[in-house]
Amino acid sequence: MAGFLENAKLSRRSFVKASAATGAAIVLGAGLKPELKALAAASGTGSGDLGRWMPATCQGCTSWCSKQVYIINGRAVKVRGNPHSKVNLGAGCPRSHLAIQQLYDPDRIKTPMKRTNPKKGRHEDPQYVPITWDDALNTIADKIMELRQNEETHKYMLMRGRYSYMRDVLYDRMTKIIGSPNNISHSALCAEAEKFGPYYTEGYWGYR
């Protein structure tokens, strides 16, 4: 097992790229701020696109509600529940309507960021700089190989956000192959907190 990665036919970049499986935010939303409406209109193709409804899925929670997103000039400007869905029956909660603001937020990070300040501390500026995905994947792969060679895989930790079931399997396999038990989900701040309340008061473990 120790030589698994070293002898694998996949390149280190291909392995890490496949294992990372970064989840892209699904384009959803309705109640846009004025500046976001302007942003949607500003990217027009000049073709006089009147807009069209496109099928989509909300990833605001684990219900995976079916949605329809209204696209104008390549931009999502409105969302509604898919009337043909047997999951949410055409309905939608505020999460699906607000996600579009997150998608077009000017402060959204769209590229990997690398720390350049070696000093760490609460009052230290990490001095992050943008790097390419190739640089990020190669850096991560090099660090993983270094940990394996030094028998320090316990120092590896994967922290991830929302996931699908298929990505969950991939994440789980990745940490086991590397040799680390540190596979940490955002669930500690989300689903687990919701489930523990009824579990300790009513003995029920699950979503309402």
mmCIF file of C-alpha atoms in Angstrom:
data_model
loop_
_atom_site.group_PDB
_atom_site.id
_atom_site.type_symbol
_atom_site.label_atom_id
_atom_site.label_comp_id
_atom_site.label_asym_id
_atom_site.label_seq_id
_atom_site.Cartn_x
_atom_site.Cartn_y
_atom_site.Cartn_z
ATOM 1 C CA MET A 1 0.000 0.000 0.000
ATOM 2 C CA ALA A 2 2.914 2.311 0.772
ATOM 3 C CA GLY A 3 3.928 2.375 -2.862
ATOM 4 C CA PHE A 4 0.443 2.699 -4.267
ATOM 5 C CA LEU A 5 0.676 6.316 -5.309
ATOM 6 C CA GLU A 6 4.277 6.050 -6.449
ATOM 7 C CA ASN A 7 3.474 3.152 -8.796
ATOM 8 C CA ALA A 8 0.080 4.356 -9.993
ATOM 9 C CA LYS A 9 -0.299 5.020 -13.702
ATOM 10 C CA LEU A 10 -2.278 8.191 -13.074
ATOM 11 C CA SER A 11 -0.242 11.361 -12.943
ATOM 12 C CA ARG A 12 -0.208 13.117 -9.596
ATOM 13 C CA ARG A 13 -2.151 16.005 -11.097
ATOM 14 C CA SER A 14 -4.805 13.688 -12.534
ATOM 15 C CA PHE A 15 -5.160 11.885 -9.212
ATOM 16 C CA VAL A 16 -5.555 15.001 -7.120
ATOM 17 C CA LYS A 17 -7.806 16.645 -9.686
ATOM 18 C CA ALA A 18 -10.131 13.646 -9.724
ATOM 19 C CA SER A 19 -10.040 13.285 -5.948
ATOM 20 C CA ALA A 20 -10.693 16.912 -5.149
ATOM 21 C CA ALA A 21 -14.043 16.926 -6.939
ATOM 22 C CA THR A 22 -14.730 20.492 -6.100
ATOM 23 C CA GLY A 23 -18.437 21.172 -6.026
ATOM 24 C CA ALA A 24 -19.514 24.044 -8.200
ATOM 25 C CA ALA A 25 -22.374 26.172 -6.929
ATOM 26 C CA ILE A 26 -25.581 25.634 -8.880
ATOM 27 C CA VAL A 27 -26.915 28.739 -10.544
ATOM 28 C CA LEU A 28 -30.066 29.681 -8.654
ATOM 29 C CA GLY A 29 -31.843 32.808 -7.429
ATOM 30 C CA ALA A 30 -34.624 35.310 -7.903
ATOM 31 C CA GLY A 31 -34.587 38.419 -5.701
ATOM 32 C CA LEU A 32 -31.557 40.154 -7.173
ATOM 33 C CA LYS A 33 -29.977 43.292 -5.828
ATOM 34 C CA PRO A 34 -29.995 46.208 -8.314
ATOM 35 C CA GLU A 35 -26.251 45.847 -8.890
ATOM 36 C CA LEU A 36 -26.677 42.163 -9.705
ATOM 37 C CA LYS A 37 -29.451 42.923 -12.170
ATOM 38 C CA ALA A 38 -27.120 45.386 -13.850
ATOM 39 C CA LEU A 39 -24.404 42.745 -13.903
ATOM 40 C CA ALA A 40 -26.709 40.289 -15.611
ATOM 41 C CA ALA A 41 -27.690 42.847 -18.236
ATOM 42 C CA ALA A 42 -24.140 44.084 -18.797
ATOM 43 C CA SER A 43 -22.908 40.754 -20.105
ATOM 44 C CA GLY A 44 -25.326 40.656 -23.029
ATOM 45 C CA THR A 45 -24.296 39.104 -26.303
ATOM 46 C CA GLY A 46 -26.117 41.701 -28.372
ATOM 47 C CA SER A 47 -28.291 38.989 -29.864
ATOM 48 C CA GLY A 48 -31.472 40.273 -28.233
ATOM 49 C CA ASP A 49 -31.810 37.178 -26.064
ATOM 50 C CA LEU A 50 -35.287 37.269 -24.508
ATOM 51 C CA GLY A 51 -34.373 34.599 -21.996
ATOM 52 C CA ARG A 52 -35.260 30.970 -21.409
ATOM 53 C CA TRP A 53 -35.967 28.667 -18.476
ATOM 54 C CA MET A 54 -33.327 25.997 -17.908
ATOM 55 C CA PRO A 55 -33.573 22.964 -15.585
ATOM 56 C CA ALA A 56 -31.283 23.010 -12.547
ATOM 57 C CA THR A 57 -30.881 21.628 -9.042
ATOM 58 C CA CYS A 58 -30.587 23.487 -5.754
ATOM 59 C CA GLN A 59 -27.741 22.427 -3.476
ATOM 60 C CA GLY A 60 -28.828 24.557 -0.547
ATOM 61 C CA CYS A 61 -29.537 21.417 1.493
ATOM 62 C CA THR A 62 -29.709 17.661 1.046
ATOM 63 C CA SER A 63 -33.220 17.726 -0.441
ATOM 64 C CA TRP A 64 -31.729 18.560 -3.881
ATOM 65 C CA CYS A 65 -34.906 20.305 -5.026
ATOM 66 C CA SER A 66 -35.549 20.545 -8.749
ATOM 67 C CA LYS A 67 -35.471 24.100 -10.069
ATOM 68 C CA GLN A 68 -35.793 26.108 -13.230
ATOM 69 C CA VAL A 69 -33.471 29.055 -13.774
ATOM 70 C CA TYR A 70 -34.249 31.941 -16.107
ATOM 71 C CA ILE A 71 -31.228 32.765 -18.270
ATOM 72 C CA ILE A 72 -30.812 36.068 -20.107
ATOM 73 C CA ASN A 73 -27.677 36.684 -22.174
ATOM 74 C CA GLY A 74 -25.893 33.843 -20.417
ATOM 75 C CA ARG A 75 -26.742 35.091 -16.908
ATOM 76 C CA ALA A 76 -29.092 33.626 -14.322
ATOM 77 C CA VAL A 77 -31.603 36.270 -13.249
ATOM 78 C CA LYS A 78 -34.493 34.372 -11.670
ATOM 79 C CA VAL A 79 -35.392 30.997 -10.169
ATOM 80 C CA ARG A 80 -38.528 29.005 -9.573
ATOM 81 C CA GLY A 81 -39.410 25.478 -8.543
ATOM 82 C CA ASN A 82 -39.718 22.936 -11.313
ATOM 83 C CA PRO A 83 -43.481 22.292 -11.654
ATOM 84 C CA HIS A 84 -42.760 18.752 -12.891
ATOM 85 C CA SER A 85 -40.756 17.771 -9.814
ATOM 86 C CA LYS A 86 -42.085 15.065 -7.496
ATOM 87 C CA VAL A 87 -39.538 16.088 -4.856
ATOM 88 C CA ASN A 88 -40.485 19.697 -4.129
ATOM 89 C CA LEU A 89 -43.698 19.913 -6.217
ATOM 90 C CA GLY A 90 -42.684 23.196 -7.813
ATOM 91 C CA ALA A 91 -41.920 24.947 -4.527
ATOM 92 C CA GLY A 92 -38.698 26.542 -3.315
ATOM 93 C CA CYS A 93 -37.362 27.948 -0.057
ATOM 94 C CA PRO A 94 -35.361 31.203 0.306
ATOM 95 C CA ARG A 95 -32.026 29.385 -0.040
ATOM 96 C CA SER A 96 -32.554 28.714 -3.718
ATOM 97 C CA HIS A 97 -33.533 32.337 -4.346
ATOM 98 C CA LEU A 98 -30.529 33.764 -2.493
ATOM 99 C CA ALA A 99 -27.864 31.470 -3.951
ATOM 100 C CA ILE A 100 -27.648 33.544 -7.109
ATOM 101 C CA GLN A 101 -26.357 36.497 -5.088
ATOM 102 C CA GLN A 102 -23.573 34.290 -3.817
ATOM 103 C CA LEU A 103 -22.782 33.233 -7.380
ATOM 104 C CA TYR A 104 -22.367 36.813 -8.603
ATOM 105 C CA ASP A 105 -20.934 38.278 -5.391
ATOM 106 C CA PRO A 106 -17.944 40.489 -6.318
ATOM 107 C CA ASP A 107 -16.035 39.061 -3.328
ATOM 108 C CA ARG A 108 -16.475 35.455 -4.447
ATOM 109 C CA ILE A 109 -13.160 33.604 -4.727
ATOM 110 C CA LYS A 110 -12.930 32.052 -8.189
ATOM 111 C CA THR A 111 -9.328 30.828 -8.245
ATOM 112 C CA PRO A 112 -6.989 28.998 -5.843
ATOM 113 C CA MET A 113 -5.205 31.240 -3.342
ATOM 114 C CA LYS A 114 -1.731 30.557 -1.947
ATOM 115 C CA ARG A 115 -0.358 31.813 1.345
ATOM 116 C CA THR A 116 2.923 33.695 0.890
ATOM 117 C CA ASN A 117 3.576 34.886 4.450
ATOM 118 C CA PRO A 118 5.422 32.132 6.392
ATOM 119 C CA LYS A 119 4.490 33.759 9.696
ATOM 120 C CA LYS A 120 1.249 32.517 11.216
ATOM 121 C CA GLY A 121 -0.874 34.148 13.869
ATOM 122 C CA ARG A 122 -4.169 35.831 14.593
ATOM 123 C CA HIS A 123 -2.845 39.251 13.646
ATOM 124 C CA GLU A 124 -0.644 38.124 10.752
ATOM 125 C CA ASP A 125 -1.679 38.910 7.194
ATOM 126 C CA PRO A 126 -1.469 35.599 5.261
ATOM 127 C CA GLN A 127 -0.775 37.590 2.079
ATOM 128 C CA TYR A 128 -2.747 35.306 -0.193
ATOM 129 C CA VAL A 129 -2.016 35.516 -3.913
ATOM 130 C CA PRO A 130 -4.002 33.901 -6.756
ATOM 131 C CA ILE A 131 -2.417 30.925 -8.515
ATOM 132 C CA THR A 132 -3.482 28.636 -11.351
ATOM 133 C CA TRP A 133 -5.276 25.343 -10.828
ATOM 134 C CA ASP A 134 -2.233 23.528 -12.230
ATOM 135 C CA ASP A 135 0.010 25.144 -9.623
ATOM 136 C CA ALA A 136 -2.485 24.408 -6.847
ATOM 137 C CA LEU A 137 -2.951 20.748 -7.771
ATOM 138 C CA ASN A 138 0.779 20.162 -8.189
ATOM 139 C CA THR A 139 1.524 21.827 -4.843
ATOM 140 C CA ILE A 140 -1.086 19.692 -3.067
ATOM 141 C CA ALA A 141 0.161 16.515 -4.757
ATOM 142 C CA ASP A 142 3.772 17.275 -3.791
ATOM 143 C CA LYS A 143 2.775 17.850 -0.163
ATOM 144 C CA ILE A 144 0.763 14.612 -0.051
ATOM 145 C CA MET A 145 3.702 12.626 -1.434
ATOM 146 C CA GLU A 146 6.012 14.303 1.070
ATOM 147 C CA LEU A 147 3.744 13.291 3.962
ATOM 148 C CA ARG A 148 3.603 9.686 2.744
ATOM 149 C CA GLN A 149 7.360 9.449 2.331
ATOM 150 C CA ASN A 150 7.909 10.852 5.830
ATOM 151 C CA GLU A 151 5.155 8.644 7.320
ATOM 152 C CA GLU A 152 3.271 11.735 8.468
ATOM 153 C CA THR A 153 -0.045 11.212 6.698
ATOM 154 C CA HIS A 154 -1.846 11.954 9.976
ATOM 155 C CA LYS A 155 -1.041 15.599 9.256
ATOM 156 C CA TYR A 156 -3.220 15.543 6.149
ATOM 157 C CA MET A 157 -6.750 16.885 6.638
ATOM 158 C CA LEU A 158 -9.541 17.275 4.102
ATOM 159 C CA MET A 159 -12.124 19.947 4.924
ATOM 160 C CA ARG A 160 -15.026 20.017 2.518
ATOM 161 C CA GLY A 161 -18.338 21.718 1.945
ATOM 162 C CA ARG A 162 -21.628 20.320 0.702
ATOM 163 C CA TYR A 163 -21.369 17.117 -1.214
ATOM 164 C CA SER A 164 -23.302 14.646 -3.308
ATOM 165 C CA TYR A 165 -23.303 10.946 -2.525
ATOM 166 C CA MET A 166 -20.870 10.170 -5.343
ATOM 167 C CA ARG A 167 -18.409 12.830 -4.221
ATOM 168 C CA ASP A 168 -18.760 11.560 -0.649
ATOM 169 C CA VAL A 169 -17.530 8.150 -1.784
ATOM 170 C CA LEU A 170 -14.610 9.754 -3.603
ATOM 171 C CA TYR A 171 -13.661 11.921 -0.626
ATOM 172 C CA ASP A 172 -13.784 8.906 1.696
ATOM 173 C CA ARG A 173 -11.585 6.802 -0.583
ATOM 174 C CA MET A 174 -9.106 9.625 -1.058
ATOM 175 C CA THR A 175 -8.298 10.083 2.627
ATOM 176 C CA LYS A 176 -8.033 6.321 3.151
ATOM 177 C CA ILE A 177 -5.652 5.908 0.218
ATOM 178 C CA ILE A 178 -3.498 8.728 1.533
ATOM 179 C CA GLY A 179 -3.582 7.128 4.983
ATOM 180 C CA SER A 180 -5.340 9.798 7.019
ATOM 181 C CA PRO A 181 -8.500 9.606 9.160
ATOM 182 C CA ASN A 182 -9.042 13.368 8.931
ATOM 183 C CA ASN A 183 -12.011 13.634 6.567
ATOM 184 C CA ILE A 184 -14.014 16.569 7.912
ATOM 185 C CA SER A 185 -17.317 17.784 6.489
ATOM 186 C CA HIS A 186 -19.225 21.014 7.028
ATOM 187 C CA SER A 187 -21.903 18.784 8.549
ATOM 188 C CA ALA A 188 -20.572 19.603 12.026
ATOM 189 C CA LEU A 189 -21.922 23.128 11.499
ATOM 190 C CA CYS A 190 -25.040 22.076 9.621
ATOM 191 C CA ALA A 191 -26.796 18.710 9.607
ATOM 192 C CA GLU A 192 -25.264 17.255 12.755
ATOM 193 C CA ALA A 193 -26.292 20.270 14.815
ATOM 194 C CA GLU A 194 -29.832 19.936 13.492
ATOM 195 C CA LYS A 195 -30.003 16.199 14.185
ATOM 196 C CA PHE A 196 -28.568 16.222 17.699
ATOM 197 C CA GLY A 197 -31.397 18.414 19.056
ATOM 198 C CA PRO A 198 -34.281 15.997 18.373
ATOM 199 C CA TYR A 199 -32.027 13.007 19.077
ATOM 200 C CA TYR A 200 -31.329 14.031 22.671
ATOM 201 C CA THR A 201 -34.866 15.272 23.326
ATOM 202 C CA GLU A 202 -36.953 12.749 21.394
ATOM 203 C CA GLY A 203 -34.599 9.960 20.399
ATOM 204 C CA TYR A 204 -35.061 10.800 16.706
ATOM 205 C CA TRP A 205 -32.010 11.028 14.419
ATOM 206 C CA GLY A 206 -32.713 12.552 11.033
ATOM 207 C CA TYR A 207 -34.065 15.535 9.147
ATOM 208 C CA ARG A 208 -37.481 16.989 9.840
#
